[in-house]
mmCIF file of C-alpha atoms and ligand atoms in Angstrom:
data_model
loop_
_atom_site.group_PDB
_atom_site.id
_atom_site.type_symbol
_atom_site.label_atom_id
_atom_site.label_comp_id
_atom_site.label_asym_id
_atom_site.label_seq_id
_atom_site.Cartn_x
_atom_site.Cartn_y
_atom_site.Cartn_z
ATOM 1 C CA UNK A 460 -34.654 -22.903 33.748
ATOM 2 C CA UNK A 461 -35.217 -26.279 35.343
ATOM 3 C CA UNK A 462 -35.231 -29.330 33.066
ATOM 4 C CA UNK A 463 -38.882 -30.332 32.511
ATOM 5 C CA UNK A 464 -37.872 -33.949 33.407
ATOM 6 C CA UNK A 465 -36.520 -32.773 36.695
ATOM 7 C CA UNK A 466 -39.501 -30.560 37.400
ATOM 8 C CA UNK A 467 -41.904 -33.500 36.877
ATOM 9 C CA UNK A 468 -39.719 -35.881 38.826
ATOM 10 C CA UNK A 469 -39.845 -33.340 41.736
ATOM 11 C CA UNK A 470 -43.628 -33.359 41.591
ATOM 12 C CA UNK A 471 -43.579 -37.092 42.013
ATOM 13 C CA UNK A 472 -41.532 -36.854 45.235
ATOM 14 C CA UNK A 473 -44.741 -36.353 47.232
ATOM 15 C CA UNK A 474 -45.758 -39.827 46.059
ATOM 16 C CA UNK A 475 -42.368 -41.609 45.776
ATOM 17 C CA UNK A 476 -40.538 -39.826 48.649
ATOM 18 C CA UNK A 477 -37.342 -39.503 46.621
ATOM 19 C CA UNK A 478 -36.097 -38.256 43.146
ATOM 20 C CA UNK A 479 -36.612 -41.172 40.737
ATOM 21 C CA UNK A 480 -34.113 -40.097 37.926
ATOM 22 C CA UNK A 481 -31.772 -42.496 36.207
ATOM 23 C CA UNK A 482 -28.054 -41.900 37.002
ATOM 24 C CA UNK A 483 -25.347 -42.538 34.401
ATOM 25 C CA UNK A 484 -23.875 -45.688 35.682
ATOM 26 C CA UNK A 485 -20.293 -44.513 34.844
ATOM 27 C CA UNK A 486 -20.523 -41.666 37.297
ATOM 28 C CA UNK A 487 -18.213 -41.848 40.335
ATOM 29 C CA UNK A 488 -20.841 -41.066 42.965
ATOM 30 C CA UNK A 489 -18.222 -40.683 45.698
ATOM 31 C CA UNK A 490 -16.341 -37.950 43.986
ATOM 32 C CA UNK A 491 -19.608 -36.284 42.679
ATOM 33 C CA UNK A 492 -20.871 -36.171 46.275
ATOM 34 C CA UNK A 493 -17.657 -34.667 47.388
ATOM 35 C CA UNK A 494 -17.880 -32.144 44.598
ATOM 36 C CA UNK A 495 -21.387 -31.126 45.537
ATOM 37 C CA UNK A 496 -20.478 -30.766 49.116
ATOM 38 C CA UNK A 497 -17.865 -28.210 48.252
ATOM 39 C CA UNK A 498 -19.920 -26.404 45.567
ATOM 40 C CA UNK A 499 -22.968 -25.957 47.693
ATOM 41 C CA UNK A 500 -21.265 -25.564 51.174
ATOM 42 C CA UNK A 501 -23.067 -28.636 52.291
ATOM 43 C CA UNK A 502 -22.369 -30.864 55.342
ATOM 44 C CA UNK A 503 -23.247 -34.569 55.095
ATOM 45 C CA UNK A 504 -24.268 -35.941 58.542
ATOM 46 C CA UNK A 505 -24.822 -39.750 58.732
ATOM 47 C CA UNK A 506 -26.062 -42.105 61.402
ATOM 48 C CA UNK A 507 -24.085 -45.241 62.179
ATOM 49 C CA UNK A 508 -26.932 -47.437 60.765
ATOM 50 C CA UNK A 509 -26.548 -46.120 57.166
ATOM 51 C CA UNK A 510 -24.971 -48.412 54.696
ATOM 52 C CA UNK A 511 -21.107 -48.540 54.600
ATOM 53 C CA UNK A 512 -20.800 -46.372 51.328
ATOM 54 C CA UNK A 513 -22.701 -43.575 52.841
ATOM 55 C CA UNK A 514 -20.837 -43.717 56.162
ATOM 56 C CA UNK A 515 -17.572 -43.471 54.173
ATOM 57 C CA UNK A 516 -18.543 -40.343 52.246
ATOM 58 C CA UNK A 517 -20.070 -38.530 55.346
ATOM 59 C CA UNK A 518 -18.397 -35.502 57.042
ATOM 60 C CA UNK A 519 -19.639 -36.747 60.426
ATOM 61 C CA UNK A 520 -20.996 -40.072 61.606
ATOM 62 C CA UNK A 521 -22.750 -40.125 65.056
ATOM 63 C CA UNK A 522 -25.352 -41.309 67.353
ATOM 64 C CA UNK A 523 -28.535 -39.163 67.684
ATOM 65 C CA UNK A 524 -26.995 -36.784 70.275
ATOM 66 C CA UNK A 525 -23.819 -36.234 68.392
ATOM 67 C CA UNK A 526 -25.839 -35.607 65.172
ATOM 68 C CA UNK A 527 -28.039 -33.039 66.772
ATOM 69 C CA UNK A 528 -25.138 -31.316 68.389
ATOM 70 C CA UNK A 529 -23.236 -31.256 65.084
ATOM 71 C CA UNK A 530 -26.406 -29.877 63.308
ATOM 72 C CA UNK A 531 -26.776 -27.107 65.784
ATOM 73 C CA UNK A 532 -23.115 -25.926 65.408
ATOM 74 C CA UNK A 533 -22.670 -26.165 61.658
ATOM 75 C CA UNK A 534 -21.918 -23.142 59.422
ATOM 76 C CA UNK A 535 -22.932 -25.047 56.275
ATOM 77 C CA UNK A 536 -25.706 -23.689 54.060
ATOM 78 C CA UNK A 537 -27.227 -27.144 53.524
ATOM 79 C CA UNK A 538 -27.515 -30.055 55.851
ATOM 80 C CA UNK A 539 -27.836 -33.352 54.117
ATOM 81 C CA UNK A 540 -29.019 -35.906 56.569
ATOM 82 C CA UNK A 541 -28.363 -39.542 55.860
ATOM 83 C CA UNK A 542 -30.574 -40.899 58.610
ATOM 84 C CA UNK A 543 -34.307 -41.244 59.342
ATOM 85 C CA UNK A 544 -36.946 -38.499 59.215
ATOM 86 C CA UNK A 545 -36.954 -37.551 62.993
ATOM 87 C CA UNK A 546 -33.223 -36.896 62.790
ATOM 88 C CA UNK A 547 -33.477 -34.605 59.776
ATOM 89 C CA UNK A 548 -36.550 -32.944 61.355
ATOM 90 C CA UNK A 549 -34.494 -32.270 64.459
ATOM 91 C CA UNK A 550 -31.764 -30.681 62.338
ATOM 92 C CA UNK A 551 -34.428 -28.481 60.723
ATOM 93 C CA UNK A 552 -35.892 -27.507 64.100
ATOM 94 C CA UNK A 553 -32.439 -26.289 65.205
ATOM 95 C CA UNK A 554 -31.764 -24.582 61.715
ATOM 96 C CA UNK A 555 -34.865 -22.948 60.375
ATOM 97 C CA UNK A 556 -32.874 -20.831 57.871
ATOM 98 C CA UNK A 557 -30.859 -23.729 56.408
ATOM 99 C CA UNK A 558 -31.955 -26.204 53.802
ATOM 100 C CA UNK A 559 -32.228 -29.697 55.429
ATOM 101 C CA UNK A 560 -32.320 -32.662 52.865
ATOM 102 C CA UNK A 561 -33.182 -36.259 53.526
ATOM 103 C CA UNK A 562 -32.369 -38.669 50.539
ATOM 104 C CA UNK A 563 -35.720 -40.527 50.968
ATOM 105 C CA UNK A 564 -38.636 -38.961 52.767
ATOM 106 C CA UNK A 565 -40.059 -42.328 53.559
ATOM 107 C CA UNK A 566 -37.127 -43.122 55.841
ATOM 108 C CA UNK A 567 -39.447 -43.142 58.950
ATOM 109 C CA UNK A 568 -39.036 -44.911 62.264
ATOM 110 C CA UNK A 569 -41.268 -47.571 63.898
ATOM 111 C CA UNK A 570 -40.548 -46.223 67.372
ATOM 112 C CA UNK A 571 -41.595 -42.813 66.333
ATOM 113 C CA UNK A 572 -44.701 -44.168 64.602
ATOM 114 C CA UNK A 573 -45.591 -45.963 67.845
ATOM 115 C CA UNK A 574 -46.664 -42.657 69.398
ATOM 116 C CA UNK A 575 -49.330 -40.819 67.379
ATOM 117 C CA UNK A 576 -49.546 -37.326 68.676
ATOM 118 C CA UNK A 577 -53.478 -37.334 69.276
ATOM 119 C CA UNK A 578 -53.319 -40.527 71.463
ATOM 120 C CA UNK A 579 -50.306 -39.211 73.243
ATOM 121 C CA UNK A 580 -51.954 -35.953 74.040
ATOM 122 C CA UNK A 581 -54.909 -37.881 75.713
ATOM 123 C CA UNK A 582 -52.446 -40.029 77.595
ATOM 124 C CA UNK A 583 -50.563 -36.922 78.748
ATOM 125 C CA UNK A 584 -53.879 -35.303 79.880
ATOM 126 C CA UNK A 585 -54.542 -38.312 82.068
ATOM 127 C CA UNK A 586 -51.387 -37.457 84.103
ATOM 128 C CA UNK A 587 -51.637 -33.749 84.614
ATOM 129 C CA UNK A 588 -48.916 -33.596 87.406
ATOM 130 C CA UNK A 589 -46.345 -35.321 85.321
ATOM 131 C CA UNK A 590 -43.613 -33.815 83.087
ATOM 132 C CA UNK A 591 -42.902 -35.466 79.747
ATOM 133 C CA UNK A 592 -39.366 -36.720 78.882
ATOM 134 C CA UNK A 593 -39.226 -38.049 75.373
ATOM 135 C CA UNK A 594 -36.691 -40.018 73.393
ATOM 136 C CA UNK A 595 -35.613 -38.144 70.389
ATOM 137 C CA UNK A 596 -37.023 -40.977 68.241
ATOM 138 C CA UNK A 597 -40.358 -39.169 68.005
ATOM 139 C CA UNK A 598 -42.295 -36.735 65.820
ATOM 140 C CA UNK A 599 -42.055 -32.959 66.132
ATOM 141 C CA UNK A 600 -45.602 -33.109 67.368
ATOM 142 C CA UNK A 601 -44.568 -35.382 70.268
ATOM 143 C CA UNK A 602 -41.587 -33.102 70.899
ATOM 144 C CA UNK A 603 -43.906 -30.096 71.249
ATOM 145 C CA UNK A 604 -45.839 -32.056 73.888
ATOM 146 C CA UNK A 605 -42.652 -32.789 75.815
ATOM 147 C CA UNK A 606 -40.661 -30.940 78.478
ATOM 148 C CA UNK A 607 -37.229 -32.492 77.791
ATOM 149 C CA UNK A 608 -35.923 -34.612 74.874
ATOM 150 C CA UNK A 609 -33.228 -37.298 75.615
ATOM 151 C CA UNK A 610 -31.136 -39.687 73.555
ATOM 152 C CA UNK A 611 -29.743 -43.081 74.693
ATOM 153 C CA UNK A 612 -26.434 -41.310 75.627
ATOM 154 C CA UNK A 613 -27.759 -38.604 77.888
ATOM 155 C CA UNK A 614 -31.148 -40.149 79.161
ATOM 156 C CA UNK A 615 -29.807 -41.378 82.501
ATOM 157 C CA UNK A 616 -28.159 -38.078 83.392
ATOM 158 C CA UNK A 617 -31.180 -36.103 82.401
ATOM 159 C CA UNK A 618 -33.719 -38.317 84.187
ATOM 160 C CA UNK A 619 -31.410 -37.988 87.328
ATOM 161 C CA UNK A 620 -31.410 -34.231 86.974
ATOM 162 C CA UNK A 621 -35.110 -34.010 87.469
ATOM 163 C CA UNK A 622 -35.995 -33.252 91.094
ATOM 164 C CA UNK A 623 -36.957 -36.529 92.896
ATOM 165 C CA UNK A 624 -40.564 -35.634 93.752
ATOM 166 C CA UNK A 625 -41.487 -34.707 90.159
ATOM 167 C CA UNK A 626 -43.521 -37.314 88.513
ATOM 168 C CA UNK A 627 -42.406 -38.255 84.942
ATOM 169 C CA UNK A 628 -43.863 -39.682 81.803
ATOM 170 C CA UNK A 629 -41.344 -41.303 79.594
ATOM 171 C CA UNK A 630 -42.156 -41.817 75.783
ATOM 172 C CA UNK A 631 -42.135 -43.517 73.354
ATOM 173 C CA UNK A 632 -39.797 -46.374 74.045
ATOM 174 C CA UNK A 633 -40.932 -48.720 76.752
ATOM 175 C CA UNK A 634 -37.601 -50.701 76.719
ATOM 176 C CA UNK A 635 -35.353 -47.641 77.099
ATOM 177 C CA UNK A 636 -37.941 -46.437 79.779
ATOM 178 C CA UNK A 637 -37.763 -49.624 81.798
ATOM 179 C CA UNK A 638 -33.973 -49.581 81.472
ATOM 180 C CA UNK A 639 -33.936 -45.981 82.917
ATOM 181 C CA UNK A 640 -36.407 -47.020 85.686
ATOM 182 C CA UNK A 641 -34.052 -49.740 86.741
ATOM 183 C CA UNK A 642 -30.883 -47.507 86.399
ATOM 184 C CA UNK A 643 -32.182 -44.464 88.185
ATOM 185 C CA UNK A 644 -34.887 -45.902 90.593
ATOM 186 C CA UNK A 645 -37.359 -43.280 89.255
ATOM 187 C CA UNK A 646 -40.858 -44.757 88.966
ATOM 188 C CA UNK A 647 -41.792 -43.282 85.553
ATOM 189 C CA UNK A 648 -45.090 -43.884 83.609
ATOM 190 C CA UNK A 649 -44.110 -45.445 80.299
ATOM 191 C CA UNK A 650 -45.690 -45.189 76.884
ATOM 192 C CA UNK A 651 -45.961 -48.574 75.243
ATOM 193 C CA UNK A 652 -43.815 -48.059 72.162
ATOM 194 C CA UNK A 653 -40.750 -49.992 70.768
ATOM 195 C CA UNK A 654 -38.334 -50.263 67.915
ATOM 196 C CA UNK A 655 -38.986 -53.072 65.505
ATOM 197 C CA UNK A 656 -35.217 -53.707 65.110
ATOM 198 C CA UNK A 657 -34.311 -53.923 68.643
ATOM 199 C CA UNK A 658 -37.251 -56.150 69.608
ATOM 200 C CA UNK A 659 -36.261 -58.906 67.097
ATOM 201 C CA UNK A 660 -33.281 -60.374 68.969
ATOM 202 C CA UNK A 661 -33.604 -63.954 69.985
ATOM 203 C CA UNK A 662 -32.698 -64.763 73.590
ATOM 204 C CA UNK A 663 -32.253 -68.356 72.853
ATOM 205 C CA UNK A 664 -29.919 -67.820 69.879
ATOM 206 C CA UNK A 665 -27.851 -65.150 71.806
ATOM 207 C CA UNK A 666 -27.445 -67.678 74.762
ATOM 208 C CA UNK A 667 -26.181 -70.261 72.214
ATOM 209 C CA UNK A 668 -23.722 -67.863 70.616
ATOM 210 C CA UNK A 669 -22.515 -66.898 74.008
ATOM 211 C CA UNK A 670 -21.707 -70.500 74.716
ATOM 212 C CA UNK A 671 -19.966 -70.988 71.429
ATOM 213 C CA UNK A 672 -17.897 -67.705 72.047
ATOM 214 C CA UNK A 673 -17.203 -67.777 75.746
ATOM 215 C CA UNK A 674 -14.710 -64.949 75.525
ATOM 216 C CA UNK A 675 -16.874 -62.601 73.581
ATOM 217 C CA UNK A 676 -18.370 -59.610 75.179
ATOM 218 C CA UNK A 677 -22.201 -59.281 74.578
ATOM 219 C CA UNK A 678 -22.979 -55.556 74.118
ATOM 220 C CA UNK A 679 -26.518 -54.141 73.603
ATOM 221 C CA UNK A 680 -28.486 -50.884 72.787
ATOM 222 C CA UNK A 681 -30.914 -49.896 75.610
ATOM 223 C CA UNK A 682 -33.813 -50.087 73.063
ATOM 224 C CA UNK A 683 -33.480 -53.998 73.410
ATOM 225 C CA UNK A 684 -35.888 -55.811 75.625
ATOM 226 C CA UNK A 685 -35.090 -56.311 79.376
ATOM 227 C CA UNK A 686 -34.404 -59.965 78.925
ATOM 228 C CA UNK A 687 -31.736 -59.327 76.354
ATOM 229 C CA UNK A 688 -30.226 -56.340 78.356
ATOM 230 C CA UNK A 689 -29.914 -58.666 81.363
ATOM 231 C CA UNK A 690 -27.361 -60.805 79.413
ATOM 232 C CA UNK A 691 -25.267 -57.701 78.475
ATOM 233 C CA UNK A 692 -21.665 -56.911 79.567
ATOM 234 C CA UNK A 693 -22.256 -53.330 78.395
ATOM 235 C CA UNK A 694 -25.308 -51.336 77.506
ATOM 236 C CA UNK A 695 -25.116 -48.043 75.585
ATOM 237 C CA UNK A 696 -25.908 -45.761 72.620
ATOM 238 C CA UNK A 697 -24.322 -46.540 69.212
ATOM 239 C CA UNK A 698 -21.437 -44.176 70.116
ATOM 240 C CA UNK A 699 -21.141 -45.863 73.621
ATOM 241 C CA UNK A 700 -20.929 -49.371 72.009
ATOM 242 C CA UNK A 701 -18.441 -48.257 69.498
ATOM 243 C CA UNK A 702 -16.221 -46.828 72.112
ATOM 244 C CA UNK A 703 -16.549 -49.888 74.305
ATOM 245 C CA UNK A 704 -15.296 -52.130 71.527
ATOM 246 C CA UNK A 705 -12.291 -49.802 70.919
ATOM 247 C CA UNK A 706 -11.412 -49.535 74.620
ATOM 248 C CA UNK A 707 -12.101 -53.121 75.882
ATOM 249 C CA UNK A 708 -9.413 -55.799 75.596
ATOM 250 C CA UNK A 709 -11.743 -58.440 74.382
ATOM 251 C CA UNK A 710 -11.151 -59.511 70.764
ATOM 252 C CA UNK A 711 -14.793 -60.811 70.087
ATOM 253 C CA UNK A 712 -18.004 -58.922 70.480
ATOM 254 C CA UNK A 713 -21.647 -59.971 69.970
ATOM 255 C CA UNK A 714 -23.466 -56.842 69.017
ATOM 256 C CA UNK A 715 -27.242 -56.386 69.748
ATOM 257 C CA UNK A 716 -28.187 -53.343 67.717
ATOM 258 C CA UNK A 717 -28.628 -52.484 64.010
ATOM 259 C CA UNK A 718 -25.894 -53.957 61.837
ATOM 260 C CA UNK A 719 -24.674 -50.652 60.326
ATOM 261 C CA UNK A 720 -22.633 -49.868 63.418
ATOM 262 C CA UNK A 721 -20.392 -52.940 62.634
ATOM 263 C CA UNK A 722 -18.818 -51.127 59.802
ATOM 264 C CA UNK A 723 -17.292 -48.445 62.140
ATOM 265 C CA UNK A 724 -16.460 -51.103 64.745
ATOM 266 C CA UNK A 725 -14.533 -53.159 62.203
ATOM 267 C CA UNK A 726 -12.745 -50.028 60.778
ATOM 268 C CA UNK A 727 -11.677 -48.835 64.276
ATOM 269 C CA UNK A 728 -10.611 -52.424 65.312
ATOM 270 C CA UNK A 729 -9.672 -54.331 62.237
ATOM 271 C CA UNK A 730 -8.197 -57.282 64.297
ATOM 272 C CA UNK A 731 -11.355 -57.815 66.475
ATOM 273 C CA UNK A 732 -14.334 -59.966 65.422
ATOM 274 C CA UNK A 733 -17.838 -58.482 65.588
ATOM 275 C CA UNK A 734 -20.810 -60.785 65.417
ATOM 276 C CA UNK A 735 -24.370 -59.421 64.921
ATOM 277 C CA UNK A 736 -26.710 -60.680 67.553
ATOM 278 C CA UNK A 737 -29.124 -63.093 65.810
ATOM 279 C CA UNK A 738 -32.775 -62.197 65.145
ATOM 280 C CA UNK A 739 -35.596 -64.655 66.042
ATOM 281 C CA UNK A 740 -36.001 -65.793 62.484
ATOM 282 C CA UNK A 741 -33.861 -66.189 59.346
ATOM 283 C CA UNK A 742 -34.394 -62.731 57.747
ATOM 284 C CA UNK A 743 -31.997 -59.818 58.160
ATOM 285 C CA UNK A 744 -34.458 -58.130 60.528
ATOM 286 C CA UNK A 745 -31.812 -56.328 62.441
ATOM 287 C CA UNK A 746 -31.178 -54.129 59.503
ATOM 288 C CA UNK A 747 -33.423 -51.160 60.013
ATOM 289 C CA UNK A 748 -35.702 -50.940 56.795
ATOM 290 C CA UNK A 749 -36.144 -47.284 57.372
ATOM 291 C CA UNK A 750 -32.450 -46.419 57.573
ATOM 292 C CA UNK A 751 -31.641 -48.567 54.728
ATOM 293 C CA UNK A 752 -34.036 -46.693 52.351
ATOM 294 C CA UNK A 753 -31.190 -44.171 51.832
ATOM 295 C CA UNK A 754 -28.752 -45.213 49.116
ATOM 296 C CA UNK A 755 -25.737 -43.629 47.608
ATOM 297 C CA UNK A 756 -27.755 -43.011 44.422
ATOM 298 C CA UNK A 757 -30.616 -41.130 46.252
ATOM 299 C CA UNK A 758 -28.044 -39.250 48.338
ATOM 300 C CA UNK A 759 -26.359 -38.028 45.130
ATOM 301 C CA UNK A 760 -29.631 -37.085 43.507
ATOM 302 C CA UNK A 761 -30.876 -35.272 46.602
ATOM 303 C CA UNK A 762 -27.602 -33.216 46.688
ATOM 304 C CA UNK A 763 -27.611 -32.458 43.019
ATOM 305 C CA UNK A 764 -31.337 -31.236 42.890
ATOM 306 C CA UNK A 765 -31.617 -30.095 46.581
ATOM 307 C CA UNK A 766 -34.727 -32.182 47.182
ATOM 308 C CA UNK A 767 -36.473 -33.799 48.994
ATOM 309 C CA UNK A 768 -36.336 -31.131 51.652
ATOM 310 C CA UNK A 769 -37.647 -31.109 55.211
ATOM 311 C CA UNK A 770 -40.386 -28.327 55.459
ATOM 312 C CA UNK A 771 -41.907 -27.468 58.809
ATOM 313 C CA UNK A 772 -44.679 -25.327 60.165
ATOM 314 C CA UNK A 773 -43.036 -22.564 62.124
ATOM 315 C CA UNK A 774 -45.312 -22.789 65.188
ATOM 316 C CA UNK A 775 -44.681 -26.434 65.481
ATOM 317 C CA UNK A 776 -40.894 -25.929 64.982
ATOM 318 C CA UNK A 777 -40.735 -23.356 67.664
ATOM 319 C CA UNK A 778 -42.727 -25.528 70.194
ATOM 320 C CA UNK A 779 -40.647 -28.550 69.460
ATOM 321 C CA UNK A 780 -37.319 -26.717 69.791
ATOM 322 C CA UNK A 781 -37.816 -25.864 73.472
ATOM 323 C CA UNK A 782 -37.373 -29.457 74.806
ATOM 324 C CA UNK A 783 -34.497 -30.097 72.458
ATOM 325 C CA UNK A 784 -32.772 -26.884 73.690
ATOM 326 C CA UNK A 785 -33.274 -28.196 77.297
ATOM 327 C CA UNK A 786 -31.611 -31.455 76.282
ATOM 328 C CA UNK A 787 -28.660 -29.619 74.715
ATOM 329 C CA UNK A 788 -28.245 -27.290 77.639
ATOM 330 C CA UNK A 789 -28.288 -30.149 80.241
ATOM 331 C CA UNK A 790 -25.945 -32.274 77.994
ATOM 332 C CA UNK A 791 -23.468 -29.341 77.767
ATOM 333 C CA UNK A 792 -23.556 -28.931 81.587
ATOM 334 C CA UNK A 793 -22.614 -32.535 82.041
ATOM 335 C CA UNK A 794 -20.028 -32.535 79.213
ATOM 336 C CA UNK A 795 -21.957 -34.968 77.154
HETATM 337 P P1 13P B 1997 -28.412 -43.766 68.976
HETATM 338 O O1 13P B 1997 -27.650 -43.675 67.809
HETATM 339 O O2 13P B 1997 -28.700 -42.359 69.554
HETATM 340 O O3 13P B 1997 -27.894 -44.780 69.990
HETATM 341 O O4 13P B 1997 -29.869 -44.327 68.626
HETATM 342 C C1 13P B 1997 -30.068 -45.542 67.919
HETATM 343 C C2 13P B 1997 -31.309 -45.506 67.073
HETATM 344 O O5 13P B 1997 -32.042 -46.474 67.147
HETATM 345 C C3 13P B 1997 -31.472 -44.460 66.202
HETATM 346 O O6 13P B 1997 -32.528 -44.744 65.450
HETATM 347 FE FE1 SF4 B 1998 -36.405 -46.344 64.473
HETATM 348 FE FE2 SF4 B 1998 -35.469 -48.629 65.227
HETATM 349 FE FE3 SF4 B 1998 -34.875 -47.851 62.837
HETATM 350 FE FE4 SF4 B 1998 -33.770 -46.547 64.895
HETATM 351 S S1 SF4 B 1998 -33.455 -48.755 64.301
HETATM 352 S S2 SF4 B 1998 -34.670 -45.606 63.034
HETATM 353 S S3 SF4 B 1998 -35.349 -46.718 66.476
HETATM 354 S S4 SF4 B 1998 -36.862 -48.302 63.666
#
């Protein structure tokens, strides 16, 4: 029988988005999470933007493509997703028979929110001869309206794989879209969405920082604005950025993406220096407020009580799976 306290707390998840139960402060959450993983045959997948403690206890840390590929292949009974909602939802779309948990259901994404499905449907209807390529940072409803899903690590190859005379809508990120137009020469129709974290960088402060650190490489995620990308020595997905810092001889890097990735960069290259690119005001705005809703405490509670869980309508799940499958097929073909 479920504890009445827990049963009531679960009812409140709909409002709070997470289990609000006090945890014994003497508990070693790292070993508790390890114990729960084994007992429940659960895999813990984490994005690079999660807080360092969560990254350190994860079974796999990756970018959006790596996480989707790992979720597709796992034999675990439970997928615990330390990331944001669209990532956990993608894992559920690929694994209808597994339980997919997200420590805080409020962990959304400003980019995904910038494309409401009803407005996007009207936009799509205005371009009937176009196919839709959507960035994985979108809702299942947008995925269901799309032909192919991409991530920042396979977008260029996938856009290039589309026959040259085929017209394309790209959604929802206008910055990644503009970057792809430049790289591939394809004249795509862009949806006007953006990520709040990657639009916050200050061109002026980055320029000054580059002058103060003349030997530093400036690296940026393609969700950044074009003016910022123009300054970059390397542009890539979070995994791409991490690999670049490992393989490049430089000892200093200015990093224009969410600060969570610096934890893995520093771990992989302890003797190198990583400087977060400065935002255009004095707050820590290049921390993603959605990603950072997940905490070690919420992670422990969600594993212990197996909630909050991602639940999906089956019709929507099937419709949104098709363009994800296409992405995974094309990625496998190119060895991505
Ligand atoms: P990637 O990890 O795929 O580069 O995506 C970055 C991001 O913004 C995820 O929300
Ligand atoms: Fe969304 Fe941007 Fe946060 Fe990534 S960093 S989850 S794109 S708001």
